[in-house]
Amino acid sequence: MASAFTTNATITSFGGRFLKLTHQSATTGTPMNLTLYLPPSASAAKPAPLLIYLSGLTCTPDNVTDKGFLHAHASPLGLALLYPDTSPRGLDLPGEHESWDFGSAASFYVDATREPWSASYRMESYLTKELPGLVFGAFKELDKTRVSISGHSMGGHGALTLHLKNPGLYKSVSAFAPIANPVNCPWGEKAFSGYLGRDREQWKKHDATELVKSWKGPLNALIDV
């Protein structure tokens, strides 16, 4: 069966393979970019655990791979790394590119309910439903039973909320300087009002500080502020 992904580049990195990928998303209705690191030990016979890293405002999948030097640590650990994009691209919706903290590269990893965003800004569904199936279907070197999620800033918000909203999907969550209470933050207020409308009760469904109040059992979370 043909892979859903187009491989735009394959780069050797600390003994493993670093892949720059594109695919057509049924969820967003757009091409989506992502990058994937496969450590040298990963194989179909010995699949690697996967850490998904969500980037912050204004970022692409390349920011953390260019600056973070994560593969040096992931390689000896036998850890695979997946870096999705921060929003759909190529839509050119009205106002989409006018602000650095809303629209392009600023999806806040939610499923928008307001027009014109609701048709394509569906990053929560993309990350939790569509993308995992495609990735694990295409790369048998990955262990779908051992998946964790992490992120920085807006990505930390995304990692925390996706973990809290999907019990059992991720083994653990970690966040660096996350936007952990977006309903009480100018960035979050701007994004949520634009994507979700003015009902603050709806906002709380995407706020880690609110979601953790109803969490049951061990959280297995690390946060570095």
CSV table of C-alpha atoms in Angstrom, one decimal:
chain,number,residue,atom,x,y,z
A,1,MET,CA,0.0,0.0,0.0
A,2,ALA,CA,1.4,3.4,-1.0
A,3,SER,CA,2.4,5.8,1.8
A,4,ALA,CA,0.2,8.8,2.5
A,5,PHE,CA,3.4,10.9,2.8
A,6,THR,CA,5.6,12.5,0.3
A,7,THR,CA,9.2,12.6,1.5
A,8,ASN,CA,10.8,15.9,0.6
A,9,ALA,CA,14.1,15.3,2.2
A,10,THR,CA,16.0,12.5,4.1
A,11,ILE,CA,18.8,13.6,6.3
A,12,THR,CA,21.2,11.4,8.3
A,13,SER,CA,21.2,12.7,11.9
A,14,PHE,CA,23.1,11.0,14.8
A,15,GLY,CA,22.9,7.7,13.1
A,16,GLY,CA,19.2,7.9,12.4
A,17,ARG,CA,17.0,9.3,9.7
A,18,PHE,CA,15.4,12.7,9.7
A,19,LEU,CA,12.5,12.9,7.3
A,20,LYS,CA,10.8,16.0,6.0
A,21,LEU,CA,7.3,15.0,5.0
A,22,THR,CA,4.1,16.4,3.4
A,23,HIS,CA,0.7,14.8,3.1
A,24,GLN,CA,-2.8,15.9,2.1
A,25,SER,CA,-5.0,16.1,5.2
A,26,ALA,CA,-8.7,15.1,5.0
A,27,THR,CA,-9.2,16.9,8.3
A,28,THR,CA,-7.9,20.3,7.4
A,29,GLY,CA,-8.4,20.0,3.6
A,30,THR,CA,-4.9,21.3,3.1
A,31,PRO,CA,-1.4,19.9,2.6
A,32,MET,CA,0.3,19.5,6.0
A,33,ASN,CA,4.0,19.5,6.7
A,34,LEU,CA,5.7,17.6,9.4
A,35,THR,CA,9.1,16.1,10.2
A,36,LEU,CA,10.0,12.8,11.7
A,37,TYR,CA,13.2,11.5,13.4
A,38,LEU,CA,13.8,7.7,13.4
A,39,PRO,CA,16.6,6.7,15.7
A,40,PRO,CA,19.2,4.1,14.4
A,41,SER,CA,17.8,1.4,16.6
A,42,ALA,CA,14.2,1.7,15.2
A,43,SER,CA,13.0,-1.2,13.1
A,44,ALA,CA,9.7,-3.1,12.4
A,45,ALA,CA,11.1,-5.8,14.7
A,46,LYS,CA,12.0,-3.3,17.4
A,47,PRO,CA,9.7,-0.3,17.0
A,48,ALA,CA,10.7,2.9,18.8
A,49,PRO,CA,8.6,4.8,21.3
A,50,LEU,CA,7.4,8.1,19.9
A,51,LEU,CA,7.4,11.6,21.4
A,52,ILE,CA,5.2,14.2,19.6
A,53,TYR,CA,6.5,17.8,19.9
A,54,LEU,CA,4.1,20.7,19.4
A,55,SER,CA,5.8,24.0,18.6
A,56,GLY,CA,4.8,27.5,19.7
A,57,LEU,CA,3.4,30.6,18.1
A,58,THR,CA,4.9,31.6,14.7
A,59,CYS,CA,6.8,28.3,14.3
A,60,THR,CA,7.0,25.7,11.6
A,61,PRO,CA,8.1,22.1,12.1
A,62,ASP,CA,11.7,23.3,11.3
A,63,ASN,CA,12.1,25.6,14.3
A,64,VAL,CA,12.8,23.1,17.0
A,65,THR,CA,14.8,20.8,14.7
A,66,ASP,CA,17.1,23.6,13.6
A,67,LYS,CA,17.6,25.0,17.1
A,68,GLY,CA,16.8,22.3,19.7
A,69,PHE,CA,19.5,19.7,19.0
A,70,LEU,CA,17.0,17.0,20.2
A,71,HIS,CA,18.3,14.2,18.0
A,72,ALA,CA,21.6,14.1,19.9
A,73,HIS,CA,19.6,13.0,23.0
A,74,ALA,CA,16.9,10.9,21.2
A,75,SER,CA,19.4,8.8,19.3
A,76,PRO,CA,21.0,7.0,22.2
A,77,LEU,CA,17.6,6.6,23.9
A,78,GLY,CA,16.1,5.0,20.9
A,79,LEU,CA,13.4,7.6,20.9
A,80,ALA,CA,11.5,8.7,17.7
A,81,LEU,CA,10.4,12.3,17.4
A,82,LEU,CA,7.4,13.7,15.5
A,83,TYR,CA,7.1,17.4,14.8
A,84,PRO,CA,3.7,18.5,13.3
A,85,ASP,CA,3.0,22.0,11.9
A,86,THR,CA,1.4,24.7,14.0
A,87,SER,CA,-1.6,25.3,11.7
A,88,PRO,CA,-2.9,24.6,8.2
A,89,ARG,CA,-1.2,26.5,5.4
A,90,GLY,CA,-2.1,28.0,2.1
A,91,LEU,CA,-5.6,29.0,2.9
A,92,ASP,CA,-5.2,32.8,2.8
A,93,LEU,CA,-8.4,33.4,4.8
A,94,PRO,CA,-9.4,37.0,5.6
A,95,GLY,CA,-7.1,38.2,8.4
A,96,GLU,CA,-5.2,34.9,8.6
A,97,HIS,CA,-1.7,36.4,8.2
A,98,GLU,CA,-2.3,39.8,9.8
A,99,SER,CA,-1.3,38.9,13.4
A,100,TRP,CA,1.5,36.7,14.7
A,101,ASP,CA,-0.7,35.3,17.5
A,102,PHE,CA,-3.8,34.4,15.6
A,103,GLY,CA,-4.3,32.5,12.3
A,104,SER,CA,-1.3,31.2,10.4
A,105,ALA,CA,1.1,29.4,12.8
A,106,ALA,CA,-1.2,30.1,15.7
A,107,SER,CA,-3.9,27.5,15.7
A,108,PHE,CA,-3.8,26.9,19.5
A,109,TYR,CA,-4.4,23.2,18.5
A,110,VAL,CA,-8.2,23.5,18.8
A,111,ASP,CA,-11.0,22.6,16.5
A,112,ALA,CA,-12.4,26.0,15.5
A,113,THR,CA,-16.2,26.4,15.6
A,114,ARG,CA,-16.4,29.9,14.0
A,115,GLU,CA,-16.4,30.6,10.3
A,116,PRO,CA,-14.2,30.9,8.3
A,117,TRP,CA,-11.9,28.9,10.6
A,118,SER,CA,-14.0,25.9,11.3
A,119,ALA,CA,-13.6,24.3,7.9
A,120,SER,CA,-9.8,23.8,8.1
A,121,TYR,CA,-8.5,24.9,11.6
A,122,ARG,CA,-9.2,21.5,13.1
A,123,MET,CA,-5.9,20.8,14.6
A,124,GLU,CA,-7.2,18.9,17.6
A,125,SER,CA,-8.9,16.3,15.4
A,126,TYR,CA,-5.9,16.3,13.0
A,127,LEU,CA,-3.4,15.5,15.8
A,128,THR,CA,-5.4,13.0,17.8
A,129,LYS,CA,-7.3,11.2,15.0
A,130,GLU,CA,-6.0,11.6,11.5
A,131,LEU,CA,-2.2,12.0,11.9
A,132,PRO,CA,-1.5,9.0,14.3
A,133,GLY,CA,-3.2,6.6,11.9
A,134,LEU,CA,-1.3,7.8,8.9
A,135,VAL,CA,2.1,7.8,10.7
A,136,PHE,CA,1.8,4.4,12.3
A,137,GLY,CA,0.4,3.0,9.1
A,138,ALA,CA,3.4,4.3,7.1
A,139,PHE,CA,6.2,3.8,9.6
A,140,LYS,CA,6.3,0.3,11.2
A,141,GLU,CA,9.4,1.4,13.0
A,142,LEU,CA,7.2,3.3,15.4
A,143,ASP,CA,5.5,1.7,18.5
A,144,LYS,CA,1.9,3.0,18.6
A,145,THR,CA,1.5,1.7,22.2
A,146,ARG,CA,4.2,4.0,23.5
A,147,VAL,CA,3.4,7.6,22.5
A,148,SER,CA,3.9,10.7,24.6
A,149,ILE,CA,3.4,14.4,23.8
A,150,SER,CA,5.3,17.6,24.6
A,151,GLY,CA,5.5,21.2,23.6
A,152,HIS,CA,6.6,24.7,24.2
A,153,SER,CA,4.4,27.8,24.8
A,154,MET,CA,1.3,27.4,22.6
A,155,GLY,CA,2.6,23.9,22.0
A,156,GLY,CA,2.8,23.3,25.7
A,157,HIS,CA,-0.8,24.4,25.9
A,158,GLY,CA,-1.6,22.0,23.1
A,159,ALA,CA,0.3,19.1,24.7
A,160,LEU,CA,-1.4,19.5,28.1
A,161,THR,CA,-4.9,19.9,26.7
A,162,LEU,CA,-4.7,17.0,24.3
A,163,HIS,CA,-3.4,14.8,27.0
A,164,LEU,CA,-6.1,15.8,29.4
A,165,LYS,CA,-8.9,15.5,26.9
A,166,ASN,CA,-7.8,12.1,25.6
A,167,PRO,CA,-7.1,9.8,28.6
A,168,GLY,CA,-5.0,6.8,27.6
A,169,LEU,CA,-3.9,8.3,24.2
A,170,TYR,CA,-0.5,9.4,25.6
A,171,LYS,CA,1.8,7.7,28.1
A,172,SER,CA,2.9,11.1,29.5
A,173,VAL,CA,2.9,14.8,28.8
A,174,SER,CA,5.6,17.5,29.3
A,175,ALA,CA,5.5,21.2,28.6
A,176,PHE,CA,8.0,24.0,28.5
A,177,ALA,CA,6.7,27.5,29.5
A,178,PRO,CA,3.1,26.5,28.5
A,179,ILE,CA,0.2,28.8,28.1
A,180,ALA,CA,-1.5,26.8,30.8
A,181,ASN,CA,-4.5,29.1,31.6
A,182,PRO,CA,-5.4,30.7,28.2
A,183,VAL,CA,-8.9,31.8,29.3
A,184,ASN,CA,-7.1,34.3,31.5
A,185,CYS,CA,-4.3,35.3,29.1
A,186,PRO,CA,-4.5,37.9,26.3
A,187,TRP,CA,-3.1,35.4,23.8
A,188,GLY,CA,-5.7,32.8,24.7
A,189,GLU,CA,-8.6,35.3,24.9
A,190,LYS,CA,-7.8,36.6,21.4
A,191,ALA,CA,-7.4,33.1,19.9
A,192,PHE,CA,-10.4,31.5,21.6
A,193,SER,CA,-12.8,34.4,20.8
A,194,GLY,CA,-11.7,34.2,17.2
A,195,TYR,CA,-11.8,30.4,16.8
A,196,LEU,CA,-14.6,29.5,19.4
A,197,GLY,CA,-16.7,32.6,19.9
A,198,ARG,CA,-17.5,34.6,23.0
A,199,ASP,CA,-18.8,31.8,25.3
A,200,ARG,CA,-16.1,31.4,27.9
A,201,GLU,CA,-17.5,28.1,29.1
A,202,GLN,CA,-16.5,26.7,25.7
A,203,TRP,CA,-13.0,28.2,26.2
A,204,LYS,CA,-12.6,26.2,29.4
A,205,LYS,CA,-12.8,23.0,27.4
A,206,HIS,CA,-9.4,23.9,25.9
A,207,ASP,CA,-7.8,25.2,29.1
A,208,ALA,CA,-5.4,22.9,31.0
A,209,THR,CA,-6.0,24.7,34.3
A,210,GLU,CA,-9.7,24.0,33.9
A,211,LEU,CA,-9.4,20.5,32.5
A,212,VAL,CA,-7.1,19.2,35.3
A,213,LYS,CA,-9.8,19.9,37.9
A,214,SER,CA,-11.8,16.9,36.6
A,215,TRP,CA,-8.8,14.6,36.0
A,216,LYS,CA,-9.0,11.2,37.7
A,217,GLY,CA,-5.9,9.2,38.6
A,218,PRO,CA,-2.2,9.9,38.1
A,219,LEU,CA,-1.4,12.7,35.7
A,220,ASN,CA,2.2,11.7,34.7
A,221,ALA,CA,3.0,15.3,33.7
A,222,LEU,CA,6.1,17.5,33.8
A,223,ILE,CA,6.0,21.2,33.4
A,224,ASP,CA,9.0,23.6,33.3
A,225,VAL,CA,8.0,27.2,33.5
